[in-house]
CSV table of C-alpha atoms in Angstrom, one decimal:
chain,number,residue,atom,x,y,z
A,33,MET,CA,22.4,-57.6,-7.6
A,34,PRO,CA,24.6,-60.6,-6.5
A,35,LEU,CA,27.6,-59.7,-4.3
A,36,GLU,CA,30.0,-61.2,-6.9
A,37,GLN,CA,28.7,-58.7,-9.5
A,38,VAL,CA,29.0,-55.8,-7.1
A,39,LEU,CA,32.6,-56.7,-6.3
A,40,VAL,CA,33.5,-57.0,-10.1
A,41,LEU,CA,32.0,-53.5,-10.6
A,42,LEU,CA,34.0,-52.1,-7.8
A,43,VAL,CA,37.2,-53.5,-9.2
A,44,ALA,CA,36.3,-52.2,-12.6
A,45,ALA,CA,35.6,-48.8,-11.2
A,46,ALA,CA,39.0,-48.6,-9.6
A,47,GLY,CA,40.7,-49.6,-12.9
A,48,ALA,CA,38.6,-47.2,-14.8
A,49,GLY,CA,39.6,-44.4,-12.4
A,50,TRP,CA,43.3,-45.2,-13.0
A,51,VAL,CA,43.0,-45.2,-16.8
A,52,ASP,CA,40.9,-42.0,-16.8
A,53,ALA,CA,43.3,-40.1,-14.7
A,54,VAL,CA,46.3,-41.0,-16.9
A,55,VAL,CA,44.8,-40.6,-20.4
A,56,GLY,CA,41.0,-41.0,-20.4
A,57,GLY,CA,39.1,-43.9,-21.7
A,58,GLY,CA,38.1,-45.4,-18.3
A,59,GLY,CA,34.7,-46.1,-19.7
A,60,LEU,CA,36.3,-49.0,-21.7
A,61,LEU,CA,36.5,-50.9,-18.4
A,62,GLN,CA,33.6,-49.5,-16.4
A,63,LEU,CA,30.8,-49.3,-18.9
A,64,PRO,CA,31.1,-52.9,-20.3
A,65,ALA,CA,31.3,-54.2,-16.7
A,66,ILE,CA,28.0,-52.5,-15.9
A,67,LEU,CA,26.4,-53.8,-19.1
A,68,ILE,CA,27.4,-57.4,-18.3
A,69,THR,CA,25.1,-57.2,-15.3
A,70,GLY,CA,22.1,-56.9,-17.6
A,71,MET,CA,21.4,-53.3,-16.8
A,72,PRO,CA,19.7,-51.4,-19.7
A,73,PRO,CA,22.3,-49.4,-21.8
A,74,VAL,CA,20.9,-45.9,-20.9
A,75,GLU,CA,20.9,-46.8,-17.2
A,76,ALA,CA,24.4,-48.2,-17.5
A,77,MET,CA,25.7,-45.0,-19.2
A,78,ALA,CA,24.0,-42.9,-16.5
A,79,THR,CA,25.4,-44.9,-13.6
A,80,ASN,CA,28.8,-44.8,-15.3
A,81,LYS,CA,28.6,-41.0,-15.3
A,82,LEU,CA,27.8,-40.8,-11.6
A,83,SER,CA,30.9,-42.8,-10.8
A,84,SER,CA,33.1,-41.1,-13.3
A,85,VAL,CA,32.3,-37.5,-12.2
A,86,PHE,CA,33.8,-38.2,-8.8
A,87,GLY,CA,36.9,-39.9,-10.1
A,88,THR,CA,37.5,-37.2,-12.7
A,89,THR,CA,37.1,-34.4,-10.1
A,90,SER,CA,39.6,-36.2,-7.8
A,91,ALA,CA,42.1,-36.5,-10.6
A,92,ALA,CA,41.7,-32.9,-11.6
A,93,VAL,CA,42.5,-31.8,-8.1
A,94,ALA,CA,45.6,-33.9,-8.0
A,95,TYR,CA,46.8,-32.4,-11.4
A,96,ALA,CA,45.9,-28.9,-10.4
A,97,ARG,CA,48.3,-29.1,-7.4
A,98,SER,CA,51.3,-29.9,-9.6
A,99,THR,CA,50.4,-28.7,-13.2
A,100,LYS,CA,49.4,-25.4,-14.6
A,101,LEU,CA,46.0,-25.5,-16.1
A,102,ASP,CA,45.2,-23.7,-19.4
A,103,ARG,CA,42.4,-21.5,-17.8
A,104,GLN,CA,41.8,-19.6,-21.0
A,105,VAL,CA,40.5,-22.9,-22.5
A,106,VAL,CA,39.2,-25.0,-19.6
A,107,ILE,CA,36.9,-22.4,-18.0
A,108,PRO,CA,34.8,-21.5,-21.0
A,109,GLY,CA,35.2,-25.0,-22.4
A,110,ALA,CA,33.9,-26.6,-19.2
A,111,GLY,CA,30.9,-24.3,-19.2
A,112,MET,CA,30.0,-25.1,-22.8
A,113,ALA,CA,30.7,-28.8,-22.1
A,114,VAL,CA,27.9,-29.0,-19.4
A,115,LEU,CA,25.3,-27.8,-22.0
A,116,SER,CA,26.7,-29.9,-24.9
A,117,ALA,CA,27.0,-33.1,-23.0
A,118,GLY,CA,23.5,-32.6,-21.6
A,119,LEU,CA,22.2,-32.3,-25.2
A,120,GLY,CA,24.1,-35.4,-26.1
A,121,ALA,CA,22.6,-37.3,-23.2
A,122,TRP,CA,19.1,-36.1,-24.2
A,123,ALA,CA,19.7,-37.4,-27.7
A,124,ALA,CA,21.3,-40.7,-26.6
A,125,ALA,CA,18.1,-42.6,-26.9
A,126,ALA,CA,17.3,-41.2,-30.4
A,127,ILE,CA,20.6,-41.6,-32.3
A,128,SER,CA,21.9,-45.1,-33.0
A,129,ALA,CA,25.4,-45.9,-31.9
A,130,GLU,CA,25.9,-47.9,-35.0
A,131,VAL,CA,25.9,-44.7,-37.0
A,132,LEU,CA,28.7,-43.2,-34.8
A,133,ARG,CA,31.0,-46.2,-34.2
A,134,PRO,CA,32.5,-46.3,-37.7
A,135,ALA,CA,33.4,-42.6,-37.7
A,136,VAL,CA,34.9,-42.9,-34.2
A,137,MET,CA,36.9,-45.9,-35.3
A,138,VAL,CA,38.4,-44.1,-38.3
A,139,VAL,CA,39.4,-41.1,-36.0
A,140,LEU,CA,41.0,-43.5,-33.5
A,141,LEU,CA,43.0,-45.3,-36.1
A,142,ALA,CA,44.2,-42.0,-37.5
A,143,VAL,CA,45.2,-40.9,-33.9
A,144,ALA,CA,47.1,-44.2,-33.3
A,145,ALA,CA,49.0,-43.8,-36.6
A,146,PHE,CA,49.9,-40.2,-35.9
A,147,VAL,CA,51.1,-40.8,-32.4
A,148,THR,CA,53.1,-43.9,-33.4
A,149,LEU,CA,54.8,-42.3,-36.4
A,150,ARG,CA,55.7,-39.1,-34.4
A,151,PRO,CA,57.4,-40.3,-31.2
A,152,SER,CA,58.2,-36.7,-30.2
A,153,PHE,CA,54.5,-35.7,-30.4
A,154,GLY,CA,53.3,-34.6,-27.0
A,155,ALA,CA,56.7,-35.1,-25.4
A,156,VAL,CA,57.4,-31.4,-24.9
A,157,PRO,CA,55.2,-28.3,-25.1
A,158,GLN,CA,55.1,-26.3,-28.4
A,159,PRO,CA,54.0,-22.9,-27.3
A,160,HIS,CA,54.6,-21.4,-30.8
A,161,LEU,CA,51.4,-23.2,-31.9
A,162,ARG,CA,49.2,-21.2,-29.5
A,163,THR,CA,47.3,-18.4,-31.2
A,164,ASN,CA,44.0,-16.8,-30.4
A,165,ALA,CA,42.4,-18.6,-33.3
A,166,ARG,CA,43.7,-22.0,-32.0
A,167,VAL,CA,42.5,-21.2,-28.5
A,168,ALA,CA,39.0,-20.6,-29.8
A,169,ALA,CA,39.2,-23.7,-31.9
A,170,ALA,CA,40.2,-25.8,-28.8
A,171,VAL,CA,37.4,-24.4,-26.8
A,172,VAL,CA,34.8,-25.2,-29.4
A,173,ALA,CA,36.3,-28.7,-30.2
A,174,ALA,CA,36.4,-29.6,-26.5
A,175,GLY,CA,33.3,-27.8,-25.2
A,176,VAL,CA,31.0,-28.6,-28.0
A,177,GLY,CA,32.0,-31.4,-30.3
A,178,ILE,CA,33.8,-33.8,-27.8
A,179,ALA,CA,31.3,-32.9,-25.0
A,180,PHE,CA,28.3,-33.8,-27.2
A,181,TYR,CA,30.0,-37.1,-28.0
A,182,ASP,CA,30.5,-37.8,-24.3
A,183,GLY,CA,26.8,-37.3,-23.6
A,184,ILE,CA,25.6,-39.4,-26.5
A,185,MET,CA,28.2,-42.3,-26.4
A,186,GLY,CA,31.0,-41.6,-23.9
A,187,PRO,CA,34.0,-44.0,-23.9
A,188,GLY,CA,37.3,-42.3,-24.9
A,189,THR,CA,36.2,-38.7,-24.2
A,190,GLY,CA,39.3,-38.0,-22.1
A,191,THR,CA,41.5,-39.4,-24.8
A,192,PHE,CA,40.0,-37.2,-27.5
A,193,LEU,CA,40.4,-34.2,-25.2
A,194,ILE,CA,44.1,-34.9,-24.7
A,195,ILE,CA,44.6,-35.3,-28.4
A,196,ALA,CA,42.7,-32.1,-29.2
A,197,PHE,CA,44.8,-30.0,-26.7
A,198,THR,CA,48.0,-31.5,-27.8
A,199,THR,CA,47.4,-31.1,-31.6
A,200,ILE,CA,45.6,-27.7,-31.5
A,201,LEU,CA,47.5,-25.9,-28.6
A,202,GLY,CA,50.8,-27.8,-28.6
A,203,LEU,CA,50.5,-28.9,-25.0
A,204,ASP,CA,52.6,-31.8,-23.7
A,205,PHE,CA,50.7,-34.9,-22.8
A,206,VAL,CA,50.7,-34.3,-19.0
A,207,SER,CA,49.5,-30.7,-19.3
A,208,ALA,CA,46.9,-31.8,-21.9
A,209,SER,CA,45.7,-34.5,-19.5
A,210,ALA,CA,45.4,-32.0,-16.6
A,211,SER,CA,43.3,-29.6,-18.7
A,212,ALA,CA,41.2,-32.4,-20.1
A,213,LYS,CA,40.1,-33.4,-16.7
A,214,ILE,CA,38.3,-30.0,-16.1
A,215,ILE,CA,36.4,-30.3,-19.4
A,216,ASN,CA,35.6,-33.9,-18.6
A,217,ILE,CA,34.0,-32.8,-15.3
A,218,GLY,CA,31.7,-30.5,-17.3
A,219,THR,CA,30.8,-33.3,-19.7
A,220,ASN,CA,30.0,-35.7,-16.9
A,221,VAL,CA,28.0,-33.2,-14.9
A,222,GLY,CA,25.9,-32.2,-18.0
A,223,ALA,CA,25.1,-35.8,-18.9
A,224,LEU,CA,24.5,-36.8,-15.3
A,225,VAL,CA,22.0,-34.0,-14.7
A,226,VAL,CA,19.9,-35.1,-17.8
A,227,PHE,CA,20.2,-38.8,-17.0
A,228,GLY,CA,19.2,-38.1,-13.4
A,229,LEU,CA,16.1,-36.0,-14.4
A,230,GLN,CA,15.1,-38.9,-16.7
A,231,GLY,CA,15.4,-41.4,-13.8
A,232,HIS,CA,18.1,-43.5,-15.3
A,233,VAL,CA,20.8,-43.3,-12.6
A,234,GLN,CA,21.3,-46.2,-10.2
A,235,TRP,CA,22.4,-44.0,-7.3
A,236,ALA,CA,23.4,-46.5,-4.7
A,237,LEU,CA,25.5,-48.6,-7.0
A,238,GLY,CA,27.0,-45.5,-8.7
A,239,LEU,CA,28.1,-43.9,-5.4
A,240,GLY,CA,29.7,-47.1,-4.3
A,241,MET,CA,31.6,-47.4,-7.5
A,242,ALA,CA,32.6,-43.7,-7.2
A,243,VAL,CA,34.6,-44.5,-4.1
A,244,CYS,CA,36.7,-47.0,-6.0
A,245,ASN,CA,36.9,-44.7,-9.0
A,246,VAL,CA,38.4,-41.9,-6.8
A,247,ALA,CA,41.0,-44.3,-5.4
A,248,GLY,CA,42.1,-45.4,-8.8
A,249,ALA,CA,42.1,-41.8,-10.1
A,250,GLN,CA,44.4,-40.7,-7.3
A,251,VAL,CA,46.9,-43.5,-8.1
A,252,GLY,CA,46.7,-42.8,-11.9
A,253,ALA,CA,47.2,-39.0,-11.6
A,254,ARG,CA,50.2,-39.4,-9.3
A,255,MET,CA,51.8,-42.0,-11.7
A,256,ALA,CA,51.3,-39.7,-14.7
A,257,LEU,CA,52.8,-36.7,-12.9
A,258,LYS,CA,55.8,-38.7,-11.7
A,259,ARG,CA,56.6,-40.6,-14.9
A,260,GLY,CA,55.8,-37.8,-17.4
A,261,ALA,CA,54.8,-37.6,-21.0
A,262,ALA,CA,56.5,-40.8,-22.2
A,263,PHE,CA,54.4,-42.9,-19.8
A,264,VAL,CA,51.2,-41.1,-20.8
A,265,ARG,CA,52.0,-41.7,-24.5
A,266,ILE,CA,52.3,-45.5,-24.0
A,267,VAL,CA,49.1,-45.7,-22.0
A,268,LEU,CA,47.4,-43.5,-24.7
A,269,LEU,CA,48.4,-45.9,-27.5
A,270,CYS,CA,47.2,-48.9,-25.4
A,271,VAL,CA,43.8,-47.2,-24.7
A,272,VAL,CA,43.3,-46.2,-28.3
A,273,ALA,CA,44.0,-49.8,-29.5
A,274,ALA,CA,41.6,-51.2,-26.9
A,275,MET,CA,38.9,-48.7,-28.0
A,276,VAL,CA,39.3,-49.7,-31.7
A,277,VAL,CA,39.0,-53.4,-30.8
A,278,ARG,CA,36.0,-52.8,-28.6
A,279,LEU,CA,34.1,-50.6,-31.1
A,280,GLY,CA,35.0,-53.0,-34.0
A,281,TRP,CA,33.6,-55.9,-32.0
A,282,GLN,CA,30.4,-54.1,-31.2
A,283,GLN,CA,30.0,-53.0,-34.8
A,284,PHE,CA,30.7,-56.2,-36.6
A,285,ALA,CA,30.3,-59.1,-34.1
Protein backbone atom coordinates (compact mmCIF):
# COMPACT_ATOMS: atom_id res chain seq x y z
CA MET A 1 0.00 0.00 0.00
CA PRO A 2 1.43 3.45 -0.92
CA LEU A 3 2.68 5.59 1.96
CA GLU A 4 0.13 8.31 1.15
CA GLN A 5 -2.75 5.90 1.65
CA VAL A 6 -1.29 4.67 4.93
CA LEU A 7 -1.01 8.25 6.23
CA VAL A 8 -4.63 8.98 5.26
CA LEU A 9 -5.76 5.86 7.12
CA LEU A 10 -3.81 6.84 10.23
CA VAL A 11 -5.41 10.30 10.26
CA ALA A 12 -8.85 8.77 9.68
CA ALA A 13 -8.25 6.36 12.56
CA ALA A 14 -7.42 9.23 14.92
CA GLY A 15 -10.57 11.11 13.90
CA ALA A 16 -12.65 7.95 14.22
CA GLY A 17 -11.31 7.37 17.71
CA TRP A 18 -12.36 10.89 18.75
CA VAL A 19 -15.88 10.51 17.33
CA ASP A 20 -16.33 7.04 18.82
CA ALA A 21 -15.24 8.20 22.26
CA VAL A 22 -17.68 11.10 22.30
CA VAL A 23 -20.80 9.59 20.78
CA GLY A 24 -19.99 6.55 18.63
CA GLY A 25 -20.08 6.40 14.86
CA GLY A 26 -16.33 6.51 14.22
CA GLY A 27 -16.82 3.95 11.51
CA LEU A 28 -18.24 6.75 9.39
CA LEU A 29 -14.67 8.01 8.99
CA GLN A 30 -12.57 4.91 9.30
CA LEU A 31 -14.47 2.35 7.24
CA PRO A 32 -14.89 4.50 4.07
CA ALA A 33 -11.23 5.49 4.33
CA ILE A 34 -10.23 1.82 4.29
CA LEU A 35 -12.61 1.02 1.43
CA ILE A 36 -11.13 3.81 -0.72
CA THR A 37 -7.86 1.86 -0.80
CA GLY A 38 -9.62 -0.87 -2.76
CA MET A 39 -9.68 -3.38 0.06
CA PRO A 40 -12.59 -5.87 -0.20
CA PRO A 41 -15.57 -4.87 2.01
CA VAL A 42 -15.36 -7.80 4.43
CA GLU A 43 -11.61 -7.27 4.93
CA ALA A 44 -12.23 -3.55 5.43
CA MET A 45 -14.87 -4.29 8.11
CA ALA A 46 -12.53 -6.76 9.80
CA THR A 47 -9.56 -4.38 9.86
CA ASN A 48 -11.82 -1.59 11.09
CA LYS A 49 -12.83 -3.83 14.03
CA LEU A 50 -9.20 -4.47 14.95
CA SER A 51 -8.45 -0.76 15.14
CA SER A 52 -11.71 0.10 16.86
CA VAL A 53 -11.46 -2.43 19.67
CA PHE A 54 -8.31 -0.73 20.97
CA GLY A 55 -9.76 2.77 20.72
CA THR A 56 -13.04 1.77 22.36
CA THR A 57 -11.23 0.03 25.22
CA SER A 58 -9.05 3.09 25.74
CA ALA A 59 -12.10 5.37 25.87
CA ALA A 60 -13.89 2.97 28.26
CA VAL A 61 -10.97 3.16 30.69
CA ALA A 62 -11.01 6.98 30.56
CA TYR A 63 -14.75 7.08 31.23
CA ALA A 64 -14.58 4.48 34.02
CA ARG A 65 -12.16 6.67 35.96
CA SER A 66 -14.64 9.56 36.10
CA THR A 67 -18.13 8.15 35.49
CA LYS A 68 -20.13 5.45 37.22
CA LEU A 69 -20.90 2.59 34.86
CA ASP A 70 -24.26 0.82 34.93
CA ARG A 71 -22.81 -2.59 35.81
CA GLN A 72 -26.20 -4.26 36.00
CA VAL A 73 -26.56 -3.59 32.28
CA VAL A 74 -23.05 -3.51 30.85
CA ILE A 75 -21.71 -6.77 32.33
CA PRO A 76 -24.42 -9.13 30.99
CA GLY A 77 -24.88 -6.94 27.92
CA ALA A 78 -21.19 -7.13 26.99
CA GLY A 79 -21.18 -10.92 27.36
CA MET A 80 -24.20 -11.28 25.11
CA ALA A 81 -22.72 -8.75 22.68
CA VAL A 82 -19.66 -10.93 22.02
CA LEU A 83 -21.88 -13.78 20.83
CA SER A 84 -24.40 -11.64 18.95
CA ALA A 85 -21.76 -9.60 17.11
CA GLY A 86 -19.96 -12.82 16.24
CA LEU A 87 -23.16 -14.17 14.69
CA GLY A 88 -23.59 -10.90 12.81
CA ALA A 89 -20.04 -11.08 11.45
CA TRP A 90 -20.61 -14.68 10.38
CA ALA A 91 -23.77 -13.61 8.52
CA ALA A 92 -22.17 -10.48 7.02
CA ALA A 93 -21.35 -12.17 3.73
CA ALA A 94 -24.83 -13.67 3.39
CA ILE A 95 -27.14 -10.71 4.09
CA SER A 96 -27.22 -7.78 1.68
CA ALA A 97 -26.56 -4.36 3.17
CA GLU A 98 -29.14 -2.95 0.74
CA VAL A 99 -31.82 -4.67 2.80
CA LEU A 100 -30.66 -3.10 6.07
CA ARG A 101 -29.82 0.45 4.98
CA PRO A 102 -33.41 1.77 4.49
CA ALA A 103 -34.48 0.54 7.91
CA VAL A 104 -31.39 2.03 9.57
CA MET A 105 -32.01 5.35 7.81
CA VAL A 106 -35.60 5.50 9.08
CA VAL A 107 -34.41 4.84 12.64
CA LEU A 108 -31.71 7.51 12.36
CA LEU A 109 -34.15 10.12 11.05
CA ALA A 110 -36.50 9.35 13.94
CA VAL A 111 -33.61 9.69 16.40
CA ALA A 112 -32.55 13.03 14.90
CA ALA A 113 -36.11 14.38 15.07
CA PHE A 114 -36.58 13.18 18.65
CA VAL A 115 -33.30 14.65 19.94
CA THR A 116 -33.87 17.94 18.07
CA LEU A 117 -37.45 18.43 19.28
CA ARG A 118 -36.58 17.56 22.88
CA PRO A 119 -33.59 19.74 23.87
CA SER A 120 -33.72 18.47 27.44
CA PHE A 121 -33.39 14.85 26.35
CA GLY A 122 -30.21 13.34 27.78
CA ALA A 123 -29.23 16.54 29.54
CA VAL A 124 -29.87 15.16 33.02
CA PRO A 125 -30.47 11.62 34.30
CA GLN A 126 -34.03 10.42 34.84
CA PRO A 127 -33.69 7.66 37.44
CA HIS A 128 -37.47 7.26 37.77
CA LEU A 129 -37.47 5.51 34.38
CA ARG A 130 -35.27 2.69 35.66
CA THR A 131 -37.22 -0.48 36.46
CA ASN A 132 -36.26 -4.16 36.37
CA ALA A 133 -38.20 -4.57 33.13
CA ARG A 134 -36.38 -1.63 31.52
CA VAL A 135 -33.00 -2.95 32.67
CA ALA A 136 -33.78 -6.30 31.03
CA ALA A 137 -34.96 -4.51 27.88
CA ALA A 138 -31.74 -2.46 27.73
CA VAL A 139 -29.59 -5.58 28.09
CA VAL A 140 -31.43 -7.36 25.27
CA ALA A 141 -31.52 -4.30 22.99
CA ALA A 142 -27.80 -3.61 23.44
CA GLY A 143 -26.42 -7.10 23.85
CA VAL A 144 -28.48 -8.79 21.14
CA GLY A 145 -30.07 -6.40 18.63
CA ILE A 146 -27.48 -3.63 18.38
CA ALA A 147 -24.59 -6.07 18.79
CA PHE A 148 -25.83 -8.19 15.88
CA TYR A 149 -26.09 -5.03 13.76
CA ASP A 150 -22.49 -4.16 14.63
CA GLY A 151 -21.29 -7.53 13.45
CA ILE A 152 -23.19 -7.47 10.19
CA MET A 153 -22.88 -3.79 9.24
CA GLY A 154 -21.24 -1.67 11.93
CA PRO A 155 -21.22 2.13 11.58
CA GLY A 156 -23.21 3.96 14.25
CA THR A 157 -23.25 1.17 16.82
CA GLY A 158 -22.03 3.43 19.63
CA THR A 159 -24.66 6.02 18.70
CA PHE A 160 -27.45 3.44 18.83
CA LEU A 161 -26.21 2.22 22.21
CA ILE A 162 -26.24 5.74 23.64
CA ILE A 163 -29.77 6.35 22.38
CA ALA A 164 -30.91 3.00 23.81
CA PHE A 165 -29.49 3.69 27.26
CA THR A 166 -30.83 7.25 27.31
CA THR A 167 -34.36 6.38 26.21
CA ILE A 168 -34.78 3.07 28.04
CA LEU A 169 -32.92 3.73 31.29
CA GLY A 170 -33.05 7.53 31.49
CA LEU A 171 -29.28 7.98 31.62
CA ASP A 172 -27.74 11.32 30.68
CA PHE A 173 -25.66 11.39 27.51
CA VAL A 174 -22.27 11.21 29.26
CA SER A 175 -23.23 8.23 31.45
CA ALA A 176 -24.88 6.53 28.47
CA SER A 177 -21.72 7.04 26.41
CA ALA A 178 -19.58 5.55 29.19
CA SER A 179 -21.77 2.43 29.47
CA ALA A 180 -22.00 2.13 25.68
CA LYS A 181 -18.23 1.76 25.45
CA ILE A 182 -18.28 -1.47 27.48
CA ILE A 183 -20.92 -3.03 25.22
CA ASN A 184 -19.04 -1.80 22.18
CA ILE A 185 -15.90 -3.59 23.35
CA GLY A 186 -17.93 -6.80 23.38
CA THR A 187 -19.33 -6.23 19.90
CA ASN A 188 -15.89 -5.44 18.48
CA VAL A 189 -14.29 -8.49 20.10
CA GLY A 190 -17.05 -10.84 18.94
CA ALA A 191 -16.91 -9.65 15.34
CA LEU A 192 -13.11 -9.53 15.33
CA VAL A 193 -12.76 -13.14 16.49
CA VAL A 194 -14.99 -14.38 13.67
CA PHE A 195 -13.33 -12.18 11.05
CA GLY A 196 -9.91 -13.28 12.29
CA LEU A 197 -10.78 -16.97 12.10
CA GLN A 198 -12.03 -16.40 8.57
CA GLY A 199 -8.71 -14.77 7.63
CA HIS A 200 -10.14 -11.35 6.74
CA VAL A 201 -8.08 -9.13 9.10
CA GLN A 202 -5.14 -7.06 7.80
CA TRP A 203 -3.24 -7.26 11.08
CA ALA A 204 -0.28 -4.98 10.46
CA LEU A 205 -2.41 -2.14 9.05
CA GLY A 206 -5.08 -2.57 11.71
CA LEU A 207 -2.59 -2.43 14.59
CA GLY A 208 -0.97 0.68 13.16
CA MET A 209 -4.36 2.36 12.88
CA ALA A 210 -5.17 1.21 16.42
CA VAL A 211 -2.39 3.40 17.84
CA CYS A 212 -3.94 6.49 16.25
CA ASN A 213 -7.45 5.37 17.20
CA VAL A 214 -6.40 5.17 20.85
CA ALA A 215 -4.89 8.67 20.71
CA GLY A 216 -8.10 10.11 19.25
CA ALA A 217 -10.23 8.20 21.75
CA GLN A 218 -8.35 9.63 24.71
CA VAL A 219 -8.85 13.19 23.48
CA GLY A 220 -12.53 12.57 22.73
CA ALA A 221 -13.31 10.96 26.09
CA ARG A 222 -11.68 13.80 27.99
CA MET A 223 -13.58 16.42 25.98
CA ALA A 224 -16.90 14.66 26.58
CA LEU A 225 -16.27 14.38 30.32
CA LYS A 226 -15.16 18.02 30.54
CA ARG A 227 -17.89 19.61 28.41
CA GLY A 228 -20.80 17.44 29.47
CA ALA A 229 -24.12 16.33 27.98
CA ALA A 230 -24.74 19.46 25.87
CA PHE A 231 -21.51 18.88 23.94
CA VAL A 232 -22.31 15.18 23.43
CA ARG A 233 -25.80 16.09 22.18
CA ILE A 234 -24.40 18.41 19.49
CA VAL A 235 -21.88 15.81 18.31
CA LEU A 236 -24.64 13.18 18.36
CA LEU A 237 -26.83 15.20 16.00
CA CYS A 238 -23.89 15.84 13.66
CA VAL A 239 -22.99 12.14 13.56
CA VAL A 240 -26.60 11.07 12.97
CA ALA A 241 -26.92 13.56 10.10
CA ALA A 242 -23.66 12.30 8.59
CA MET A 243 -24.84 8.70 8.89
CA VAL A 244 -28.12 9.45 7.11
CA VAL A 245 -26.27 11.18 4.27
CA ARG A 246 -23.76 8.39 3.91
CA LEU A 247 -26.33 5.59 3.98
CA GLY A 248 -28.56 7.48 1.56
CA TRP A 249 -25.68 7.97 -0.86
CA GLN A 250 -24.79 4.28 -0.68
CA GLN A 251 -28.41 3.24 -1.18
CA PHE A 252 -29.45 5.56 -3.99
CA ALA A 253 -26.28 6.78 -5.72
